[in-house]
Amino acid sequence: MKKDIHPDYHVINVEMTDGTTYQTRSTWGSEGDTMKLDIDPTTHPAWTGGNQRLLDTAGRVGRFKKKYEGFGIG
């Protein structure tokens, strides 16, 4: 590997939205910096199974339901 072309890899602190922290190695920031997360696995709907809504772009869902209404698709 070539020398002096890779970023500095150091230990940082990561603070979750609930205040818990852990240490990891990263190229972000400087040694000992704290990265505060706005979204993490404890709050994001993708991990928590939160409410999701279907965006009906240009009435696609409505057209689908109308097209197949005779098959008992709700």
Short mmCIF file of N, CA and C in Angstrom, two decimals:
data_model
loop_
_atom_site.label_atom_id
_atom_site.label_comp_id
_atom_site.label_asym_id
_atom_site.label_seq_id
_atom_site.Cartn_x
_atom_site.Cartn_y
_atom_site.Cartn_z
N MET A 1 0.82 -1.18 0.00
CA MET A 1 0.00 0.00 0.00
C MET A 1 0.87 1.25 0.00
N LYS A 2 0.36 2.28 -0.63
CA LYS A 2 1.08 3.54 -0.65
C LYS A 2 0.99 4.22 0.72
N LYS A 3 2.04 4.88 1.10
CA LYS A 3 2.06 5.60 2.38
C LYS A 3 1.44 6.98 2.23
N ASP A 4 0.86 7.46 3.32
CA ASP A 4 0.33 8.82 3.42
C ASP A 4 -0.85 9.13 2.49
N ILE A 5 -1.59 8.12 2.03
CA ILE A 5 -2.77 8.40 1.22
C ILE A 5 -4.07 8.02 1.94
N HIS A 6 -3.97 7.31 3.05
CA HIS A 6 -5.15 6.86 3.77
C HIS A 6 -5.51 7.84 4.89
N PRO A 7 -6.81 8.04 5.15
CA PRO A 7 -7.20 8.96 6.23
C PRO A 7 -6.83 8.39 7.59
N ASP A 8 -6.74 9.27 8.57
CA ASP A 8 -6.43 8.88 9.95
C ASP A 8 -7.57 8.05 10.52
N TYR A 9 -7.26 6.89 11.05
CA TYR A 9 -8.24 5.96 11.62
C TYR A 9 -8.04 5.98 13.12
N HIS A 10 -9.03 6.46 13.88
CA HIS A 10 -8.85 6.70 15.31
C HIS A 10 -10.12 6.34 16.08
N VAL A 11 -10.06 6.42 17.40
CA VAL A 11 -11.19 6.10 18.26
C VAL A 11 -12.06 7.34 18.48
N ILE A 12 -13.39 7.18 18.28
CA ILE A 12 -14.34 8.26 18.57
C ILE A 12 -15.43 7.70 19.49
N ASN A 13 -16.20 8.60 20.08
CA ASN A 13 -17.36 8.22 20.88
C ASN A 13 -18.61 8.46 20.05
N VAL A 14 -19.57 7.55 20.14
CA VAL A 14 -20.84 7.70 19.45
C VAL A 14 -21.93 7.79 20.51
N GLU A 15 -22.73 8.87 20.45
CA GLU A 15 -23.82 9.06 21.42
C GLU A 15 -25.15 8.83 20.72
N MET A 16 -25.90 7.84 21.23
CA MET A 16 -27.20 7.50 20.66
C MET A 16 -28.23 8.54 21.11
N THR A 17 -29.44 8.48 20.54
CA THR A 17 -30.47 9.45 20.88
C THR A 17 -30.95 9.32 22.32
N ASP A 18 -30.81 8.13 22.92
CA ASP A 18 -31.24 7.95 24.31
C ASP A 18 -30.14 8.29 25.31
N GLY A 19 -28.99 8.75 24.83
CA GLY A 19 -27.91 9.18 25.71
C GLY A 19 -26.83 8.14 25.93
N THR A 20 -27.06 6.89 25.54
CA THR A 20 -26.02 5.88 25.71
C THR A 20 -24.88 6.16 24.75
N THR A 21 -23.69 5.78 25.14
CA THR A 21 -22.52 6.02 24.30
C THR A 21 -21.70 4.75 24.16
N TYR A 22 -20.95 4.67 23.09
CA TYR A 22 -19.99 3.59 22.90
C TYR A 22 -18.83 4.13 22.07
N GLN A 23 -17.73 3.42 22.11
CA GLN A 23 -16.54 3.83 21.35
C GLN A 23 -16.37 2.92 20.14
N THR A 24 -15.92 3.53 19.07
CA THR A 24 -15.63 2.78 17.85
C THR A 24 -14.49 3.47 17.12
N ARG A 25 -13.94 2.80 16.15
CA ARG A 25 -12.88 3.40 15.34
C ARG A 25 -13.49 3.94 14.07
N SER A 26 -13.01 5.11 13.63
CA SER A 26 -13.60 5.78 12.48
C SER A 26 -12.61 6.75 11.86
N THR A 27 -12.92 7.21 10.66
CA THR A 27 -12.15 8.26 10.02
C THR A 27 -12.83 9.61 10.22
N TRP A 28 -14.01 9.62 10.85
CA TRP A 28 -14.76 10.84 11.12
C TRP A 28 -14.11 11.63 12.24
N GLY A 29 -14.05 12.93 12.12
CA GLY A 29 -13.58 13.80 13.19
C GLY A 29 -12.14 13.56 13.59
N SER A 30 -11.88 13.83 14.87
CA SER A 30 -10.53 13.66 15.43
C SER A 30 -10.60 12.67 16.59
N GLU A 31 -9.45 12.24 17.04
CA GLU A 31 -9.35 11.32 18.18
C GLU A 31 -10.14 11.86 19.37
N GLY A 32 -11.09 11.07 19.90
CA GLY A 32 -11.84 11.46 21.09
C GLY A 32 -13.09 12.30 20.83
N ASP A 33 -13.35 12.70 19.59
CA ASP A 33 -14.56 13.47 19.28
C ASP A 33 -15.81 12.63 19.55
N THR A 34 -16.94 13.31 19.76
CA THR A 34 -18.21 12.63 20.00
C THR A 34 -19.16 12.89 18.83
N MET A 35 -19.64 11.83 18.21
CA MET A 35 -20.63 11.92 17.14
C MET A 35 -22.00 11.70 17.78
N LYS A 36 -22.88 12.70 17.69
CA LYS A 36 -24.22 12.59 18.25
C LYS A 36 -25.18 12.22 17.13
N LEU A 37 -25.87 11.10 17.30
CA LEU A 37 -26.78 10.61 16.28
C LEU A 37 -28.16 11.24 16.42
N ASP A 38 -28.76 11.63 15.28
CA ASP A 38 -30.14 12.13 15.27
C ASP A 38 -31.11 10.97 15.17
N ILE A 39 -30.70 9.94 14.44
CA ILE A 39 -31.53 8.74 14.24
C ILE A 39 -30.63 7.54 14.48
N ASP A 40 -31.15 6.58 15.23
CA ASP A 40 -30.39 5.36 15.48
C ASP A 40 -31.35 4.16 15.53
N PRO A 41 -30.85 2.95 15.64
CA PRO A 41 -31.71 1.77 15.60
C PRO A 41 -32.76 1.72 16.71
N THR A 42 -32.62 2.50 17.78
CA THR A 42 -33.62 2.47 18.83
C THR A 42 -34.80 3.39 18.53
N THR A 43 -34.67 4.29 17.54
CA THR A 43 -35.75 5.24 17.26
C THR A 43 -36.24 5.20 15.82
N HIS A 44 -35.50 4.64 14.90
CA HIS A 44 -35.87 4.67 13.49
C HIS A 44 -36.94 3.63 13.18
N PRO A 45 -38.01 4.00 12.44
CA PRO A 45 -39.08 3.07 12.13
C PRO A 45 -38.64 1.82 11.37
N ALA A 46 -37.56 1.89 10.63
CA ALA A 46 -37.10 0.71 9.89
C ALA A 46 -36.70 -0.40 10.84
N TRP A 47 -36.20 -0.05 12.02
CA TRP A 47 -35.78 -1.05 13.00
C TRP A 47 -36.83 -1.30 14.06
N THR A 48 -37.69 -0.31 14.34
CA THR A 48 -38.65 -0.44 15.43
C THR A 48 -40.01 -0.93 14.96
N GLY A 49 -40.23 -1.02 13.63
CA GLY A 49 -41.52 -1.46 13.12
C GLY A 49 -42.59 -0.40 13.27
N GLY A 50 -42.20 0.85 13.23
CA GLY A 50 -43.14 1.96 13.42
C GLY A 50 -44.10 2.11 12.26
N ASN A 51 -44.92 3.12 12.35
CA ASN A 51 -45.93 3.37 11.33
C ASN A 51 -45.28 3.70 10.00
N GLN A 52 -45.74 3.01 8.99
CA GLN A 52 -45.28 3.30 7.64
C GLN A 52 -46.50 3.65 6.81
N ARG A 53 -46.34 4.53 5.87
CA ARG A 53 -47.47 4.86 5.02
C ARG A 53 -47.06 4.73 3.57
N LEU A 54 -48.02 4.35 2.77
CA LEU A 54 -47.79 4.14 1.36
C LEU A 54 -48.05 5.44 0.62
N LEU A 55 -47.07 5.92 -0.11
CA LEU A 55 -47.27 7.13 -0.89
C LEU A 55 -47.94 6.76 -2.20
N ASP A 56 -49.08 7.37 -2.46
CA ASP A 56 -49.85 7.08 -3.67
C ASP A 56 -49.46 8.10 -4.73
N THR A 57 -48.43 7.79 -5.49
CA THR A 57 -47.96 8.70 -6.52
C THR A 57 -48.82 8.56 -7.76
N ALA A 58 -49.43 9.64 -8.16
CA ALA A 58 -50.25 9.71 -9.37
C ALA A 58 -51.41 8.73 -9.33
N GLY A 59 -51.93 8.39 -8.16
CA GLY A 59 -53.10 7.53 -8.04
C GLY A 59 -52.88 6.09 -8.41
N ARG A 60 -51.67 5.59 -8.31
CA ARG A 60 -51.38 4.21 -8.73
C ARG A 60 -52.12 3.19 -7.90
N VAL A 61 -52.20 3.43 -6.58
CA VAL A 61 -52.90 2.49 -5.72
C VAL A 61 -54.38 2.47 -6.07
N GLY A 62 -54.96 3.64 -6.28
CA GLY A 62 -56.38 3.73 -6.64
C GLY A 62 -56.67 3.03 -7.97
N ARG A 63 -55.81 3.23 -8.95
CA ARG A 63 -56.00 2.55 -10.25
C ARG A 63 -55.89 1.04 -10.10
N PHE A 64 -54.96 0.58 -9.29
CA PHE A 64 -54.80 -0.85 -9.06
C PHE A 64 -56.05 -1.44 -8.43
N LYS A 65 -56.55 -0.77 -7.38
CA LYS A 65 -57.75 -1.27 -6.70
C LYS A 65 -58.95 -1.29 -7.63
N LYS A 66 -59.11 -0.25 -8.45
CA LYS A 66 -60.24 -0.19 -9.38
C LYS A 66 -60.12 -1.30 -10.43
N LYS A 67 -58.92 -1.55 -10.92
CA LYS A 67 -58.70 -2.54 -11.95
C LYS A 67 -59.02 -3.95 -11.45
N TYR A 68 -58.69 -4.24 -10.20
CA TYR A 68 -58.85 -5.59 -9.67
C TYR A 68 -59.94 -5.70 -8.60
N GLU A 69 -60.92 -4.75 -8.60
CA GLU A 69 -61.95 -4.77 -7.56
C GLU A 69 -62.84 -6.01 -7.64
N GLY A 70 -62.99 -6.60 -8.78
CA GLY A 70 -63.84 -7.79 -8.93
C GLY A 70 -63.22 -9.06 -8.36
N PHE A 71 -61.92 -9.01 -8.02
CA PHE A 71 -61.23 -10.19 -7.47
C PHE A 71 -61.24 -10.21 -5.94
N GLY A 72 -61.89 -9.25 -5.31
CA GLY A 72 -61.97 -9.21 -3.86
C GLY A 72 -60.73 -8.67 -3.19
N ILE A 73 -59.92 -7.93 -3.94
CA ILE A 73 -58.72 -7.32 -3.35
C ILE A 73 -59.14 -5.99 -2.74
N GLY A 74 -58.92 -5.85 -1.44
CA GLY A 74 -59.38 -4.66 -0.70
C GLY A 74 -58.55 -3.52 -0.90
#
